[in-house]
XYZ file of C-alpha atoms in Angstrom:
256
model
C 160.512 60.027 -75.784
C 161.813 58.719 -79.126
C 163.867 60.739 -81.568
C 160.873 60.837 -83.929
C 158.627 62.305 -81.235
C 161.180 64.969 -80.337
C 161.343 66.062 -83.972
C 157.558 66.346 -83.960
C 157.455 69.011 -81.247
C 160.377 71.278 -82.169
C 159.603 74.953 -82.781
C 161.638 78.042 -83.520
C 162.749 79.538 -80.184
C 162.312 83.041 -81.581
C 158.987 83.034 -83.453
C 157.561 79.622 -82.348
C 157.015 78.356 -85.902
C 156.769 74.524 -85.852
C 159.948 73.122 -87.416
C 158.947 69.549 -88.247
C 158.668 70.226 -91.992
C 161.873 72.275 -92.121
C 164.326 69.932 -90.377
C 166.071 68.937 -93.658
C 166.826 72.605 -94.457
C 167.702 73.558 -90.880
C 166.282 77.067 -91.070
C 163.072 78.649 -89.796
C 160.985 79.826 -92.784
C 159.601 82.817 -90.879
C 162.536 84.414 -89.005
C 165.402 82.522 -90.687
C 166.947 81.295 -87.436
C 169.253 78.367 -88.188
C 169.106 75.107 -86.256
C 170.684 71.671 -86.513
C 171.263 68.333 -84.875
C 174.951 67.726 -84.304
C 176.571 64.785 -82.520
C 173.182 63.738 -81.138
C 172.269 67.152 -79.703
C 169.662 69.533 -81.124
C 171.028 73.088 -81.389
C 168.294 75.735 -81.017
C 170.001 78.309 -78.834
C 168.844 81.919 -78.949
C 170.930 84.199 -76.704
C 170.615 87.964 -76.697
C 170.967 89.429 -73.212
C 174.390 90.410 -71.878
C 173.918 88.679 -68.513
C 172.604 85.513 -70.151
C 175.678 85.394 -72.380
C 177.858 85.840 -69.294
C 176.048 82.906 -67.671
C 176.752 80.724 -70.698
C 180.476 81.481 -70.527
C 180.590 80.733 -66.805
C 178.673 77.474 -67.125
C 180.748 76.272 -70.064
C 183.797 76.553 -67.820
C 182.014 74.915 -64.881
C 180.871 71.936 -66.956
C 184.236 71.102 -68.501
C 184.440 68.522 -65.724
C 181.943 66.257 -64.026
C 179.719 68.195 -61.627
C 178.585 66.422 -58.464
C 175.110 67.462 -57.367
C 173.370 66.822 -54.034
C 173.052 63.172 -53.037
C 170.119 63.651 -50.661
C 167.520 61.987 -52.886
C 166.434 65.214 -54.605
C 166.952 63.902 -58.123
C 165.162 60.641 -57.340
C 162.108 62.602 -56.174
C 162.077 64.796 -59.288
C 162.644 61.792 -61.555
C 159.555 60.145 -60.059
C 157.475 62.974 -61.571
C 159.127 62.414 -64.945
C 158.769 58.644 -65.251
C 155.900 57.565 -67.466
C 155.253 61.113 -68.655
C 156.338 63.235 -71.570
C 158.686 65.395 -69.514
C 161.008 68.362 -70.063
C 163.855 69.067 -67.636
C 164.716 72.770 -67.966
C 168.363 73.685 -67.303
C 169.138 69.995 -66.903
C 172.844 70.428 -66.203
C 174.677 67.151 -66.676
C 171.517 65.063 -66.746
C 171.003 63.736 -63.230
C 167.227 63.498 -63.690
C 167.586 62.073 -67.207
C 169.848 59.315 -65.897
C 167.025 58.197 -63.596
C 164.200 58.844 -66.095
C 165.750 58.203 -69.546
C 162.727 59.291 -71.604
C 163.023 62.856 -70.256
C 164.091 65.635 -72.630
C 167.008 67.554 -71.147
C 167.360 71.224 -72.109
C 170.453 73.257 -71.260
C 172.320 76.295 -72.636
C 175.770 74.844 -71.866
C 177.030 72.513 -74.586
C 179.689 71.201 -72.201
C 176.983 70.180 -69.723
C 175.132 68.306 -72.475
C 178.328 66.543 -73.524
C 178.790 65.424 -69.924
C 175.188 64.170 -69.984
C 175.914 62.176 -73.134
C 178.701 60.369 -71.288
C 175.965 59.006 -69.003
C 174.148 57.580 -72.029
C 171.451 60.255 -72.152
C 169.860 60.668 -75.594
C 167.161 63.374 -75.706
C 169.215 66.553 -75.388
C 168.533 70.091 -76.608
C 170.848 73.111 -76.546
C 168.540 76.070 -75.895
C 167.668 78.908 -73.519
C 164.900 78.399 -70.943
C 163.617 81.877 -71.798
C 163.136 80.833 -75.452
C 161.971 77.219 -75.381
C 162.134 75.569 -78.829
C 158.905 73.556 -78.576
C 155.325 73.916 -79.739
C 152.594 74.709 -77.216
C 151.558 71.938 -74.793
C 154.369 69.650 -75.915
C 154.895 68.047 -72.513
C 152.841 66.541 -69.723
C 155.296 67.890 -67.145
C 158.092 70.468 -67.113
C 160.637 70.472 -64.288
C 162.721 73.486 -63.289
C 165.038 72.576 -60.440
C 167.040 75.326 -58.775
C 167.517 77.542 -61.805
C 164.694 80.116 -62.080
C 166.594 82.492 -59.787
C 169.580 82.431 -62.159
C 167.709 83.598 -65.272
C 167.897 87.084 -66.761
C 164.099 87.190 -66.947
C 162.537 84.610 -64.597
C 158.995 85.724 -65.461
C 159.602 85.012 -69.140
C 161.106 81.626 -68.276
C 158.021 80.751 -66.219
C 155.719 81.875 -69.042
C 157.618 79.623 -71.433
C 157.447 76.732 -68.993
C 153.681 77.218 -68.764
C 153.315 77.457 -72.535
C 154.891 74.074 -73.277
C 153.597 71.963 -70.361
C 150.399 70.914 -68.611
C 151.977 70.507 -65.151
C 154.922 72.463 -63.777
C 157.246 71.243 -60.998
C 159.620 73.878 -59.662
C 162.204 74.392 -56.963
C 163.616 77.916 -56.610
C 166.187 79.122 -54.121
C 165.032 81.562 -51.476
C 166.951 83.616 -48.949
C 168.089 81.873 -45.735
C 165.565 82.147 -42.860
C 167.472 84.840 -40.958
C 166.759 88.559 -40.322
C 167.854 90.935 -43.103
C 168.766 87.943 -45.278
C 168.735 89.773 -48.663
C 171.081 92.469 -47.352
C 173.429 89.978 -45.667
C 173.389 87.792 -48.781
C 174.541 90.683 -50.969
C 177.248 91.787 -48.521
C 178.692 88.284 -48.109
C 178.632 87.702 -51.877
C 180.494 90.980 -52.447
C 183.084 90.593 -49.669
C 183.985 87.034 -50.581
C 183.640 87.499 -54.357
C 181.021 84.797 -54.775
C 180.932 84.484 -58.549
C 179.670 80.945 -59.093
C 176.611 82.420 -60.825
C 176.415 85.335 -63.245
C 172.888 85.971 -61.915
C 171.831 85.087 -58.372
C 168.426 86.418 -57.306
C 166.643 84.215 -54.738
C 162.856 84.514 -54.959
C 160.509 84.517 -51.968
C 157.160 82.757 -52.063
C 155.126 85.992 -52.316
C 156.947 87.051 -55.473
C 156.649 83.544 -56.882
C 152.888 83.638 -56.322
C 152.709 86.940 -58.225
C 154.734 85.435 -61.067
C 152.510 82.352 -61.217
C 149.400 84.502 -61.369
C 150.910 86.473 -64.266
C 151.663 83.186 -66.036
C 148.012 82.093 -65.572
C 149.075 79.113 -63.474
C 147.232 77.690 -60.483
C 149.426 76.508 -57.620
C 148.171 73.156 -56.341
C 151.011 72.557 -53.897
C 153.636 74.749 -52.261
C 156.181 73.778 -49.659
C 159.836 73.923 -48.703
C 162.747 71.974 -50.127
C 165.849 71.422 -47.986
C 168.653 71.432 -50.518
C 172.114 72.040 -48.981
C 173.044 75.697 -48.459
C 176.593 76.685 -49.477
C 176.690 73.578 -51.682
C 180.216 72.944 -52.958
C 181.591 75.303 -50.262
C 181.276 78.414 -52.417
C 182.195 80.363 -49.271
C 185.194 78.214 -48.463
C 185.476 78.783 -44.706
C 181.806 77.920 -44.074
C 180.450 74.361 -43.991
C 177.598 73.022 -46.084
C 174.318 73.352 -44.191
C 172.443 70.203 -45.116
C 169.035 70.713 -43.484
C 168.391 74.348 -44.357
C 164.969 75.251 -45.863
C 166.734 76.705 -48.885
C 164.152 76.357 -51.674
C 160.504 76.931 -52.417
C 158.850 73.863 -53.942
C 155.804 74.425 -56.153
C 153.578 72.223 -58.297
C 151.174 74.015 -60.628
C 148.732 73.494 -63.478
C 147.248 75.800 -66.085
C 144.072 77.634 -65.108
């Protein structure tokens, strides 16, 4: 997607007013939210919730340095959806999908993550919150959300926004490990070992995802399991990474 095209689809993250005509002034005419493009990155971040703000602070620290994601082919698979399409990568991190599919628009609420993405030569970058997407309706052919819905303050709102701006939605969302009493054990282990790599960590099972998709007026056309590594980065230091664990739900959907 060219710079000109990205300008064409920008909208106020708060009131959704199209911003194309107001780019020179850098202020929304309806709600007066300020926006800008600085050092090649569009700034349209609206943050209000306490936990979301805490997430921003944590991620800014995390992304001061290069972050190494899974090397199991996950990003190549997701990038194959993006290639040849007008695509949005929600919570793009340091741009692993964008590196493989350069036309993709990467959206992230950590400016440090976007700066790391720029070091990879990635161009179409937007600083914004997934719960307040700064784009007009139906801006994208495809929106990708990879392993982040469970970290949002309001995952239902994030899914509604994803549906609003895209025709097809591709999502992976972490679920609890396939063991008895997993939610309870997950909470106990996180508390005992002070697992604080996420400000919000709420795995979502497939039944709840189906309810959320119905509320977002989305039709699921494919659902399966994604085997991303569990305990990636050895968050619990004395445990290994479990590489073949069915750790994520994988869903492709379209609007009804």
